[in-house]
């Protein structure tokens, strides 16, 4: 969702940087980039261990969510990433089963799907709480495949983050990396294909048909 359906990554980065400053943490951009695509609780767990914070994971997650959720709720509408709805409509037209698999929390996923108008396309939505583990572990994608009734090796994942790509490959799935806004500092080299425009996927499928 984040970085593929919507360009929300810069906002998360800004909120997290504010929180790092509040906690007196000096986290480099390089370290911060390693957390993109993972769930908030996984990020804070790693930071607690690495930087010796006294707060609990739950406290830090609540601190993040108390800013993120009201922000997305306050927006009258959220603009989907350019070209993504056309791709989704095309895949729906050719009867491709679709799932949304995200490390974000269920409340945020629901708000974003509603405000982008994309909710109607996704009968299957999976988050890290449901799956039990966040990216870069493959659990989210494996659960999505199970709910769709599709074998992992027959699935295609569209991802923007290094952690998401690692998770897709661990799940044994073909991975398309979207080199869109917010992904500039992510290592996408493990992906099977890198695109900068969603129309490239439509063209590739159209040719194969």
mmCIF file of C-alpha atoms in Angstrom:
data_model
loop_
_atom_site.group_PDB
_atom_site.id
_atom_site.type_symbol
_atom_site.label_atom_id
_atom_site.label_comp_id
_atom_site.label_asym_id
_atom_site.label_seq_id
_atom_site.Cartn_x
_atom_site.Cartn_y
_atom_site.Cartn_z
ATOM 1 C CA UNK A 1 0.000 0.000 0.000
ATOM 2 C CA UNK A 2 2.507 2.641 1.188
ATOM 3 C CA UNK A 3 4.706 3.586 -1.743
ATOM 4 C CA UNK A 4 2.655 1.576 -4.265
ATOM 5 C CA UNK A 5 -1.009 2.546 -3.944
ATOM 6 C CA UNK A 6 -0.248 5.902 -2.320
ATOM 7 C CA UNK A 7 2.813 8.114 -1.887
ATOM 8 C CA UNK A 8 2.661 8.030 1.917
ATOM 9 C CA UNK A 9 6.270 7.089 2.697
ATOM 10 C CA UNK A 10 7.555 10.714 2.980
ATOM 11 C CA UNK A 11 4.879 11.409 5.601
ATOM 12 C CA UNK A 12 5.871 8.365 7.706
ATOM 13 C CA UNK A 13 9.528 9.398 7.468
ATOM 14 C CA UNK A 14 8.660 12.889 8.715
ATOM 15 C CA UNK A 15 6.568 11.600 11.653
ATOM 16 C CA UNK A 16 9.236 9.083 12.634
ATOM 17 C CA UNK A 17 11.991 11.709 12.458
ATOM 18 C CA UNK A 18 9.911 13.945 14.785
ATOM 19 C CA UNK A 19 9.548 11.040 17.205
ATOM 20 C CA UNK A 20 13.272 10.236 17.059
ATOM 21 C CA UNK A 21 14.057 13.847 18.018
ATOM 22 C CA UNK A 22 11.537 13.750 20.904
ATOM 23 C CA UNK A 23 13.322 10.657 22.230
ATOM 24 C CA UNK A 24 16.770 12.209 21.780
ATOM 25 C CA UNK A 25 17.741 9.647 19.164
ATOM 26 C CA UNK A 26 20.305 10.374 16.481
ATOM 27 C CA UNK A 27 19.218 7.993 13.720
ATOM 28 C CA UNK A 28 20.895 8.443 10.361
ATOM 29 C CA UNK A 29 19.000 8.485 7.065
ATOM 30 C CA UNK A 30 20.785 5.248 6.160
ATOM 31 C CA UNK A 31 19.471 3.486 9.279
ATOM 32 C CA UNK A 32 15.994 5.004 8.849
ATOM 33 C CA UNK A 33 15.814 3.655 5.278
ATOM 34 C CA UNK A 34 16.287 0.113 6.584
ATOM 35 C CA UNK A 35 12.936 0.347 8.397
ATOM 36 C CA UNK A 36 10.877 1.275 5.308
ATOM 37 C CA UNK A 37 8.300 -1.414 4.528
ATOM 38 C CA UNK A 38 8.337 -2.971 8.018
ATOM 39 C CA UNK A 39 5.616 -2.686 10.659
ATOM 40 C CA UNK A 40 5.929 0.083 13.249
ATOM 41 C CA UNK A 41 6.282 -2.398 16.130
ATOM 42 C CA UNK A 42 9.142 -4.201 14.382
ATOM 43 C CA UNK A 43 10.906 -0.898 13.745
ATOM 44 C CA UNK A 44 10.610 0.196 17.385
ATOM 45 C CA UNK A 45 11.690 -3.232 18.681
ATOM 46 C CA UNK A 46 14.896 -2.970 16.643
ATOM 47 C CA UNK A 47 15.497 0.635 17.753
ATOM 48 C CA UNK A 48 14.956 -0.266 21.442
ATOM 49 C CA UNK A 49 17.567 -3.031 21.159
ATOM 50 C CA UNK A 50 20.005 -0.944 19.120
ATOM 51 C CA UNK A 51 19.738 2.350 21.020
ATOM 52 C CA UNK A 52 18.822 1.138 24.528
ATOM 53 C CA UNK A 53 15.456 2.905 24.921
ATOM 54 C CA UNK A 54 13.577 2.430 28.199
ATOM 55 C CA UNK A 55 10.091 2.735 26.632
ATOM 56 C CA UNK A 56 8.116 -0.348 25.644
ATOM 57 C CA UNK A 57 7.281 -1.239 22.037
ATOM 58 C CA UNK A 58 3.600 -0.625 22.838
ATOM 59 C CA UNK A 59 4.271 2.923 24.121
ATOM 60 C CA UNK A 60 6.290 3.829 21.044
ATOM 61 C CA UNK A 61 3.755 2.334 18.616
ATOM 62 C CA UNK A 62 1.008 4.328 20.350
ATOM 63 C CA UNK A 63 3.110 7.488 20.057
ATOM 64 C CA UNK A 64 3.394 6.954 16.277
ATOM 65 C CA UNK A 65 -0.231 5.924 15.731
ATOM 66 C CA UNK A 66 -1.514 8.898 17.756
ATOM 67 C CA UNK A 67 -0.104 11.152 15.008
ATOM 68 C CA UNK A 68 -0.517 8.986 11.887
ATOM 69 C CA UNK A 69 -4.143 7.848 12.277
ATOM 70 C CA UNK A 70 -5.674 11.316 12.952
ATOM 71 C CA UNK A 71 -3.634 12.763 10.076
ATOM 72 C CA UNK A 72 -4.997 10.354 7.460
ATOM 73 C CA UNK A 73 -8.489 10.664 8.964
ATOM 74 C CA UNK A 74 -8.327 14.459 8.584
ATOM 75 C CA UNK A 75 -7.733 14.315 4.830
ATOM 76 C CA UNK A 76 -10.911 14.739 2.735
ATOM 77 C CA UNK A 77 -9.453 12.443 0.056
ATOM 78 C CA UNK A 78 -6.175 10.717 -0.710
ATOM 79 C CA UNK A 79 -4.809 10.694 -4.250
ATOM 80 C CA UNK A 80 -3.756 7.212 -5.465
ATOM 81 C CA UNK A 81 -0.352 6.855 -7.097
ATOM 82 C CA UNK A 82 -0.433 7.879 -10.768
ATOM 83 C CA UNK A 83 -1.602 5.008 -12.998
ATOM 84 C CA UNK A 84 -2.231 2.500 -10.200
ATOM 85 C CA UNK A 85 -6.029 2.509 -10.485
ATOM 86 C CA UNK A 86 -5.814 1.871 -14.240
ATOM 87 C CA UNK A 87 -3.594 -1.139 -13.533
ATOM 88 C CA UNK A 88 -6.005 -2.434 -10.868
ATOM 89 C CA UNK A 89 -8.980 -1.976 -13.224
ATOM 90 C CA UNK A 90 -7.129 -3.836 -15.981
ATOM 91 C CA UNK A 91 -6.253 -6.745 -13.646
ATOM 92 C CA UNK A 92 -9.874 -6.884 -12.434
ATOM 93 C CA UNK A 93 -11.094 -6.939 -16.049
ATOM 94 C CA UNK A 94 -8.975 -10.016 -16.839
ATOM 95 C CA UNK A 95 -10.155 -11.729 -13.609
ATOM 96 C CA UNK A 96 -6.862 -11.589 -11.718
ATOM 97 C CA UNK A 97 -7.369 -12.257 -7.975
ATOM 98 C CA UNK A 98 -6.102 -9.225 -6.032
ATOM 99 C CA UNK A 99 -4.963 -8.840 -2.429
ATOM 100 C CA UNK A 100 -3.532 -5.956 -0.453
ATOM 101 C CA UNK A 101 -0.690 -7.068 1.833
ATOM 102 C CA UNK A 102 0.658 -4.262 4.024
ATOM 103 C CA UNK A 103 2.810 -3.781 7.132
ATOM 104 C CA UNK A 104 0.609 -0.840 8.144
ATOM 105 C CA UNK A 105 -1.982 -1.162 10.886
ATOM 106 C CA UNK A 106 -5.520 -2.209 9.982
ATOM 107 C CA UNK A 107 -7.061 1.182 10.952
ATOM 108 C CA UNK A 108 -4.666 3.064 8.675
ATOM 109 C CA UNK A 109 -5.198 0.571 5.827
ATOM 110 C CA UNK A 110 -8.976 0.990 6.115
ATOM 111 C CA UNK A 111 -8.752 4.819 6.108
ATOM 112 C CA UNK A 112 -6.435 4.889 3.075
ATOM 113 C CA UNK A 113 -8.515 2.382 1.091
ATOM 114 C CA UNK A 114 -11.677 4.389 1.805
ATOM 115 C CA UNK A 115 -10.192 7.801 0.998
ATOM 116 C CA UNK A 116 -8.490 6.662 -2.222
ATOM 117 C CA UNK A 117 -11.653 4.932 -3.442
ATOM 118 C CA UNK A 118 -9.671 1.711 -3.958
ATOM 119 C CA UNK A 119 -11.405 -0.400 -1.306
ATOM 120 C CA UNK A 120 -13.876 -1.905 -3.783
ATOM 121 C CA UNK A 121 -11.077 -3.714 -5.620
ATOM 122 C CA UNK A 122 -9.669 -5.642 -2.650
ATOM 123 C CA UNK A 123 -11.705 -8.494 -1.160
ATOM 124 C CA UNK A 124 -8.569 -9.767 0.587
ATOM 125 C CA UNK A 125 -6.605 -7.420 2.875
ATOM 126 C CA UNK A 126 -3.775 -8.706 5.085
ATOM 127 C CA UNK A 127 -1.721 -6.808 7.671
ATOM 128 C CA UNK A 128 1.250 -7.858 9.812
ATOM 129 C CA UNK A 129 -0.887 -8.303 12.951
ATOM 130 C CA UNK A 130 -3.021 -10.878 11.112
ATOM 131 C CA UNK A 131 0.012 -12.608 9.608
ATOM 132 C CA UNK A 132 2.024 -12.666 12.858
ATOM 133 C CA UNK A 133 5.220 -11.223 11.403
ATOM 134 C CA UNK A 134 6.161 -8.174 9.348
ATOM 135 C CA UNK A 135 8.246 -7.805 6.210
ATOM 136 C CA UNK A 136 11.050 -8.739 5.477
ATOM 137 C CA UNK A 137 9.543 -12.042 6.677
ATOM 138 C CA UNK A 138 7.249 -13.625 4.040
ATOM 139 C CA UNK A 139 4.231 -14.220 6.336
ATOM 140 C CA UNK A 140 2.063 -11.354 5.018
ATOM 141 C CA UNK A 141 2.404 -12.485 1.396
ATOM 142 C CA UNK A 142 1.943 -16.172 2.213
ATOM 143 C CA UNK A 143 -1.266 -15.424 4.126
ATOM 144 C CA UNK A 144 -2.538 -13.262 1.246
ATOM 145 C CA UNK A 145 -1.889 -16.110 -1.205
ATOM 146 C CA UNK A 146 -3.682 -18.561 1.087
ATOM 147 C CA UNK A 147 -6.706 -16.262 1.371
ATOM 148 C CA UNK A 148 -6.786 -15.870 -2.425
ATOM 149 C CA UNK A 149 -6.486 -19.631 -2.882
ATOM 150 C CA UNK A 150 -3.427 -19.195 -5.122
ATOM 151 C CA UNK A 151 -0.062 -20.996 -4.866
ATOM 152 C CA UNK A 152 2.790 -18.634 -3.867
ATOM 153 C CA UNK A 153 4.784 -19.500 -7.015
ATOM 154 C CA UNK A 154 1.850 -18.210 -9.110
ATOM 155 C CA UNK A 155 1.720 -14.847 -7.329
ATOM 156 C CA UNK A 156 3.156 -11.513 -8.422
ATOM 157 C CA UNK A 157 4.009 -8.938 -5.762
ATOM 158 C CA UNK A 158 4.379 -5.227 -6.537
ATOM 159 C CA UNK A 159 6.654 -3.623 -3.946
ATOM 160 C CA UNK A 160 8.730 -0.499 -3.494
ATOM 161 C CA UNK A 161 10.796 -1.204 -0.361
ATOM 162 C CA UNK A 162 13.863 -3.390 0.152
ATOM 163 C CA UNK A 163 12.102 -5.194 3.017
ATOM 164 C CA UNK A 164 8.997 -5.843 0.917
ATOM 165 C CA UNK A 165 11.059 -7.224 -1.970
ATOM 166 C CA UNK A 166 12.971 -9.516 0.409
ATOM 167 C CA UNK A 167 9.646 -10.756 1.829
ATOM 168 C CA UNK A 168 8.235 -11.456 -1.640
ATOM 169 C CA UNK A 169 11.311 -13.442 -2.697
ATOM 170 C CA UNK A 170 11.324 -15.400 0.602
ATOM 171 C CA UNK A 171 7.685 -16.275 -0.147
ATOM 172 C CA UNK A 172 8.780 -17.717 -3.509
ATOM 173 C CA UNK A 173 6.867 -15.095 -5.503
ATOM 174 C CA UNK A 174 7.725 -13.103 -8.627
ATOM 175 C CA UNK A 175 8.435 -9.530 -7.549
ATOM 176 C CA UNK A 176 7.991 -6.319 -9.504
ATOM 177 C CA UNK A 177 9.710 -3.323 -7.907
ATOM 178 C CA UNK A 178 8.005 0.029 -8.401
ATOM 179 C CA UNK A 179 10.653 2.739 -8.586
ATOM 180 C CA UNK A 180 8.244 5.524 -7.701
ATOM 181 C CA UNK A 181 8.406 8.579 -5.434
ATOM 182 C CA UNK A 182 9.656 7.686 -1.962
ATOM 183 C CA UNK A 183 11.623 4.628 -3.139
ATOM 184 C CA UNK A 184 14.758 6.463 -4.281
ATOM 185 C CA UNK A 185 16.896 5.210 -1.383
ATOM 186 C CA UNK A 186 15.605 1.632 -1.443
ATOM 187 C CA UNK A 187 17.690 -1.258 -2.834
ATOM 188 C CA UNK A 188 15.445 -2.938 -5.423
ATOM 189 C CA UNK A 189 18.133 -5.163 -6.950
ATOM 190 C CA UNK A 190 16.576 -8.431 -5.683
ATOM 191 C CA UNK A 191 13.355 -7.826 -7.655
ATOM 192 C CA UNK A 192 12.674 -9.791 -10.848
ATOM 193 C CA UNK A 193 11.616 -6.650 -12.702
ATOM 194 C CA UNK A 194 11.859 -2.914 -11.958
ATOM 195 C CA UNK A 195 9.290 -0.467 -13.360
ATOM 196 C CA UNK A 196 8.858 3.280 -13.049
ATOM 197 C CA UNK A 197 5.323 3.385 -14.482
ATOM 198 C CA UNK A 198 2.375 1.048 -13.864
ATOM 199 C CA UNK A 199 1.493 1.116 -17.567
ATOM 200 C CA UNK A 200 4.580 -1.078 -18.137
ATOM 201 C CA UNK A 201 2.773 -3.935 -16.339
ATOM 202 C CA UNK A 202 -0.385 -3.474 -18.426
ATOM 203 C CA UNK A 203 1.708 -3.495 -21.635
ATOM 204 C CA UNK A 204 3.625 -6.617 -20.607
ATOM 205 C CA UNK A 205 0.450 -8.565 -19.749
ATOM 206 C CA UNK A 206 -1.332 -7.367 -22.891
ATOM 207 C CA UNK A 207 1.556 -8.628 -25.057
ATOM 208 C CA UNK A 208 1.593 -12.020 -23.282
ATOM 209 C CA UNK A 209 -2.124 -12.417 -23.986
#
